[in-house]
Amino acid sequence: HMLRSSTYACRSRVHSGCVRAEISYIMVKPDGVQRGLVGEIVGRFERKGFTLRGLKLFTPGKELAEEHYKDLSQKPFFKDLVDYITSGPVVAMVWEGDGVVKSARKLIGSTNPLEAEPGTIRGDLAVQTGRNVVHGSDSPENGERETALWFGSGSVEQWQPALAPWLRE
Ligand code: ADP
């Protein structure tokens, strides 16, 4: 099936055909991987009830990091940011669910971990903006853009969790 491995989902409850499922690109940054926080971070999205669509560990190159953060290219911290993101393996992930982009931003917490609420990933696990352990897309459009950038278009898995009816009526 053409749509099987794309970021589109066909949901049985939608009668007018296929709708685009909302996805967010979530990444455990190198500090999160080095500190052994991968399981903790993945676990929070799993327990919340979102669906994992893609996951891989690798060290990104400079070009990829620069493209990912291109909107920040004029910022004074841009070079340090690219050095940080390319300094070691990251865990690149795609999570799906209605409202996942906004909800993931809430679960992650404010950019500055000292301002992030306790209970959020950054609020619980980090102390500095330049080492804030995790990334989450800031809009559904960027969720699509970043997924295509990190995974290639059409390369994330499409599947129906058996638990779905216990998460959404
Ligand atoms: P977020 O990751 O919360 O969406 P931004 O898009 O503003 O935040 O910034 C992207 C990333 O750039 C941040 O997560 C952080 O790693 C880094 N960053 C942002 N602002 C600063 C800063 N003032 N100094 C150092 N790094 C920063």
mmCIF file of C-alpha atoms and ligand atoms in Angstrom:
data_model
loop_
_atom_site.group_PDB
_atom_site.id
_atom_site.type_symbol
_atom_site.label_atom_id
_atom_site.label_comp_id
_atom_site.label_asym_id
_atom_site.label_seq_id
_atom_site.Cartn_x
_atom_site.Cartn_y
_atom_site.Cartn_z
ATOM 1 C CA HIS A 1 0.000 0.000 0.000
ATOM 2 C CA MET A 2 1.371 3.379 -1.042
ATOM 3 C CA LEU A 3 0.639 5.091 2.256
ATOM 4 C CA ARG A 4 1.863 2.289 4.509
ATOM 5 C CA SER A 5 5.186 3.746 5.482
ATOM 6 C CA SER A 6 4.444 7.426 5.016
ATOM 7 C CA THR A 7 3.608 9.923 7.715
ATOM 8 C CA TYR A 8 -0.048 9.766 6.679
ATOM 9 C CA ALA A 9 -2.463 7.650 8.644
ATOM 10 C CA CYS A 10 -5.701 6.086 7.506
ATOM 11 C CA ARG A 11 -8.044 5.990 10.456
ATOM 12 C CA SER A 12 -11.137 3.838 10.346
ATOM 13 C CA ARG A 13 -13.237 6.493 12.088
ATOM 14 C CA VAL A 14 -12.627 9.012 9.328
ATOM 15 C CA HIS A 15 -14.991 8.216 6.495
ATOM 16 C CA SER A 16 -13.783 10.759 3.991
ATOM 17 C CA GLY A 17 -10.498 8.971 3.404
ATOM 18 C CA CYS A 18 -7.051 9.448 4.843
ATOM 19 C CA VAL A 19 -6.186 12.228 7.225
ATOM 20 C CA ARG A 20 -2.721 13.386 8.137
ATOM 21 C CA ALA A 21 -1.871 12.171 11.626
ATOM 22 C CA GLU A 22 -0.132 14.778 13.754
ATOM 23 C CA ILE A 23 3.491 13.951 14.412
ATOM 24 C CA SER A 24 6.274 15.578 16.388
ATOM 25 C CA TYR A 25 9.994 15.139 15.928
ATOM 26 C CA ILE A 26 11.460 14.493 19.379
ATOM 27 C CA MET A 27 15.169 14.091 19.986
ATOM 28 C CA VAL A 28 17.213 13.114 23.014
ATOM 29 C CA LYS A 29 20.203 15.420 22.634
ATOM 30 C CA PRO A 30 23.803 14.211 23.190
ATOM 31 C CA ASP A 31 23.783 15.193 26.894
ATOM 32 C CA GLY A 32 20.633 13.143 27.462
ATOM 33 C CA VAL A 33 22.198 10.110 25.777
ATOM 34 C CA GLN A 34 25.509 10.483 27.665
ATOM 35 C CA ARG A 35 23.655 10.851 30.978
ATOM 36 C CA GLY A 36 21.665 7.672 30.415
ATOM 37 C CA LEU A 37 18.300 9.435 30.184
ATOM 38 C CA VAL A 38 17.049 7.775 26.978
ATOM 39 C CA GLY A 39 14.784 5.280 28.754
ATOM 40 C CA GLU A 40 13.427 7.952 31.088
ATOM 41 C CA ILE A 41 12.549 10.283 28.206
ATOM 42 C CA VAL A 42 11.128 7.614 25.895
ATOM 43 C CA GLY A 43 9.140 6.288 28.863
ATOM 44 C CA ARG A 44 7.436 9.617 29.479
ATOM 45 C CA PHE A 45 6.071 9.757 25.914
ATOM 46 C CA GLU A 46 5.091 6.097 26.011
ATOM 47 C CA ARG A 47 3.294 6.417 29.334
ATOM 48 C CA LYS A 48 1.494 9.558 28.170
ATOM 49 C CA GLY A 49 -0.054 7.478 25.387
ATOM 50 C CA PHE A 50 1.552 8.739 22.191
ATOM 51 C CA THR A 51 2.608 6.328 19.454
ATOM 52 C CA LEU A 52 6.257 5.806 18.563
ATOM 53 C CA ARG A 53 6.672 5.940 14.774
ATOM 54 C CA GLY A 54 10.450 6.040 14.385
ATOM 55 C CA LEU A 55 13.602 5.807 16.524
ATOM 56 C CA LYS A 56 17.314 5.707 15.773
ATOM 57 C CA LEU A 57 20.616 6.499 17.484
ATOM 58 C CA PHE A 58 23.420 8.158 15.542
ATOM 59 C CA THR A 59 25.783 11.149 15.605
ATOM 60 C CA PRO A 60 24.397 13.834 13.307
ATOM 61 C CA GLY A 61 26.676 15.750 10.949
ATOM 62 C CA LYS A 62 27.129 19.499 10.879
ATOM 63 C CA GLU A 63 24.977 19.993 7.770
ATOM 64 C CA LEU A 64 22.001 18.201 9.310
ATOM 65 C CA ALA A 65 22.293 20.106 12.605
ATOM 66 C CA GLU A 66 22.570 23.428 10.763
ATOM 67 C CA GLU A 67 19.527 22.670 8.617
ATOM 68 C CA HIS A 68 17.517 21.548 11.654
ATOM 69 C CA TYR A 69 18.287 24.797 13.499
ATOM 70 C CA LYS A 70 18.381 27.071 10.423
ATOM 71 C CA ASP A 71 15.890 29.536 11.977
ATOM 72 C CA LEU A 72 18.492 30.223 14.691
ATOM 73 C CA SER A 73 21.436 30.713 12.320
ATOM 74 C CA GLN A 74 21.756 34.412 13.191
ATOM 75 C CA LYS A 75 21.845 33.791 16.954
ATOM 76 C CA PRO A 76 25.154 34.277 18.787
ATOM 77 C CA PHE A 77 24.919 30.750 20.253
ATOM 78 C CA PHE A 78 24.360 29.060 16.857
ATOM 79 C CA LYS A 79 27.886 27.647 16.485
ATOM 80 C CA ASP A 80 27.916 26.299 20.050
ATOM 81 C CA LEU A 81 24.465 24.815 19.446
ATOM 82 C CA VAL A 82 25.623 22.983 16.307
ATOM 83 C CA ASP A 83 28.805 21.787 18.108
ATOM 84 C CA TYR A 84 26.639 20.504 20.974
ATOM 85 C CA ILE A 85 24.159 18.660 18.776
ATOM 86 C CA THR A 86 26.929 17.043 16.702
ATOM 87 C CA SER A 87 29.095 16.158 19.737
ATOM 88 C CA GLY A 88 27.852 12.585 20.079
ATOM 89 C CA PRO A 89 24.925 10.280 19.424
ATOM 90 C CA VAL A 90 21.382 11.572 19.635
ATOM 91 C CA VAL A 91 18.192 9.517 19.756
ATOM 92 C CA ALA A 92 15.972 10.751 16.935
ATOM 93 C CA MET A 93 12.290 9.895 17.311
ATOM 94 C CA VAL A 94 8.912 10.525 15.745
ATOM 95 C CA TRP A 95 5.838 10.416 17.971
ATOM 96 C CA GLU A 96 2.241 10.487 16.740
ATOM 97 C CA GLY A 97 -1.045 11.512 18.311
ATOM 98 C CA ASP A 98 -3.718 14.190 18.168
ATOM 99 C CA GLY A 99 -2.229 17.263 19.805
ATOM 100 C CA VAL A 100 1.189 15.631 20.172
ATOM 101 C CA VAL A 101 3.179 18.755 19.204
ATOM 102 C CA LYS A 102 1.734 21.027 21.883
ATOM 103 C CA SER A 103 1.531 18.282 24.476
ATOM 104 C CA ALA A 104 5.163 17.245 23.904
ATOM 105 C CA ARG A 105 6.260 20.862 24.410
ATOM 106 C CA LYS A 106 4.427 20.809 27.754
ATOM 107 C CA LEU A 107 5.994 17.503 28.755
ATOM 108 C CA ILE A 108 9.429 18.868 27.783
ATOM 109 C CA GLY A 109 9.083 22.217 29.585
ATOM 110 C CA SER A 110 10.610 25.660 29.017
ATOM 111 C CA THR A 111 13.798 26.097 26.978
ATOM 112 C CA ASN A 112 15.671 27.256 30.095
ATOM 113 C CA PRO A 113 15.550 24.275 32.478
ATOM 114 C CA LEU A 114 15.739 26.584 35.511
ATOM 115 C CA GLU A 115 12.410 28.043 34.403
ATOM 116 C CA ALA A 116 10.876 24.706 33.423
ATOM 117 C CA GLU A 117 8.186 23.462 35.798
ATOM 118 C CA PRO A 118 8.959 20.503 38.046
ATOM 119 C CA GLY A 119 7.338 17.467 36.476
ATOM 120 C CA THR A 120 8.553 18.375 33.004
ATOM 121 C CA ILE A 121 11.564 16.644 31.456
ATOM 122 C CA ARG A 122 13.746 19.751 31.560
ATOM 123 C CA GLY A 123 12.331 20.817 34.930
ATOM 124 C CA ASP A 124 13.224 17.461 36.454
ATOM 125 C CA LEU A 125 16.415 16.549 34.633
ATOM 126 C CA ALA A 126 18.389 19.603 33.465
ATOM 127 C CA VAL A 127 19.892 22.887 34.720
ATOM 128 C CA GLN A 128 21.092 24.838 31.651
ATOM 129 C CA THR A 129 19.670 26.039 28.323
ATOM 130 C CA GLY A 130 22.788 24.843 26.492
ATOM 131 C CA ARG A 131 22.323 21.330 27.956
ATOM 132 C CA ASN A 132 18.574 20.903 28.006
ATOM 133 C CA VAL A 133 18.530 17.177 27.084
ATOM 134 C CA VAL A 134 15.648 17.076 24.611
ATOM 135 C CA HIS A 135 14.139 18.688 21.513
ATOM 136 C CA GLY A 136 10.491 18.828 20.464
ATOM 137 C CA SER A 137 8.992 20.380 17.306
ATOM 138 C CA ASP A 138 7.291 23.744 17.869
ATOM 139 C CA SER A 139 4.475 23.330 15.292
ATOM 140 C CA PRO A 140 2.813 20.501 13.333
ATOM 141 C CA GLU A 141 4.447 21.917 10.173
ATOM 142 C CA ASN A 142 7.871 21.660 11.789
ATOM 143 C CA GLY A 143 6.946 18.160 13.011
ATOM 144 C CA GLU A 144 6.589 17.175 9.340
ATOM 145 C CA ARG A 145 9.645 19.147 8.204
ATOM 146 C CA GLU A 146 11.947 17.795 10.908
ATOM 147 C CA THR A 147 10.697 14.214 10.443
ATOM 148 C CA ALA A 148 11.464 14.426 6.713
ATOM 149 C CA LEU A 149 14.856 15.951 7.501
ATOM 150 C CA TRP A 150 15.958 13.361 10.093
ATOM 151 C CA PHE A 151 14.239 10.255 8.721
ATOM 152 C CA GLY A 152 13.763 11.010 5.022
ATOM 153 C CA SER A 153 10.288 11.459 3.614
ATOM 154 C CA GLY A 154 8.171 8.333 3.766
ATOM 155 C CA SER A 155 10.491 6.352 6.009
ATOM 156 C CA VAL A 156 8.746 6.205 9.359
ATOM 157 C CA GLU A 157 6.674 3.228 10.398
ATOM 158 C CA GLN A 158 2.882 3.220 10.266
ATOM 159 C CA TRP A 159 1.205 0.920 12.769
ATOM 160 C CA GLN A 160 -1.867 0.641 14.963
ATOM 161 C CA PRO A 161 -1.136 0.039 18.659
ATOM 162 C CA ALA A 162 -3.398 -2.682 20.044
ATOM 163 C CA LEU A 163 -3.940 -0.466 23.105
ATOM 164 C CA ALA A 164 -5.431 2.394 21.059
ATOM 165 C CA PRO A 165 -9.069 1.819 22.172
ATOM 166 C CA TRP A 166 -7.912 2.100 25.804
ATOM 167 C CA LEU A 167 -6.350 5.513 25.159
ATOM 168 C CA ARG A 168 -9.015 7.187 23.018
ATOM 169 C CA GLU A 169 -12.744 6.495 22.860
HETATM 170 P P1 ADP B 1 13.351 24.971 22.188
HETATM 171 O O1 ADP B 1 14.378 23.869 22.048
HETATM 172 O O2 ADP B 1 12.775 25.003 23.582
HETATM 173 O O3 ADP B 1 12.315 24.950 21.109
HETATM 174 P P2 ADP B 1 14.635 27.248 20.827
HETATM 175 O O4 ADP B 1 14.025 26.788 19.537
HETATM 176 O O5 ADP B 1 14.504 28.677 21.203
HETATM 177 O O6 ADP B 1 14.138 26.375 22.075
HETATM 178 O O7 ADP B 1 16.205 26.940 20.795
HETATM 179 C C1 ADP B 1 16.666 25.721 20.301
HETATM 180 C C2 ADP B 1 17.795 25.220 21.172
HETATM 181 O O8 ADP B 1 18.871 26.137 21.093
HETATM 182 C C3 ADP B 1 17.470 25.155 22.665
HETATM 183 O O9 ADP B 1 16.791 23.984 23.032
HETATM 184 C C4 ADP B 1 18.851 25.204 23.262
HETATM 185 O O10 ADP B 1 19.515 23.932 23.151
HETATM 186 C C5 ADP B 1 19.551 26.183 22.327
HETATM 187 N N1 ADP B 1 19.470 27.560 22.840
HETATM 188 C C6 ADP B 1 18.420 28.405 22.799
HETATM 189 N N2 ADP B 1 18.690 29.587 23.374
HETATM 190 C C7 ADP B 1 19.971 29.490 23.809
HETATM 191 C C8 ADP B 1 20.860 30.360 24.496
HETATM 192 N N3 ADP B 1 20.470 31.590 24.857
HETATM 193 N N4 ADP B 1 22.102 29.909 24.778
HETATM 194 C C9 ADP B 1 22.503 28.679 24.410
HETATM 195 N N5 ADP B 1 21.715 27.808 23.757
HETATM 196 C C10 ADP B 1 20.475 28.193 23.467
#
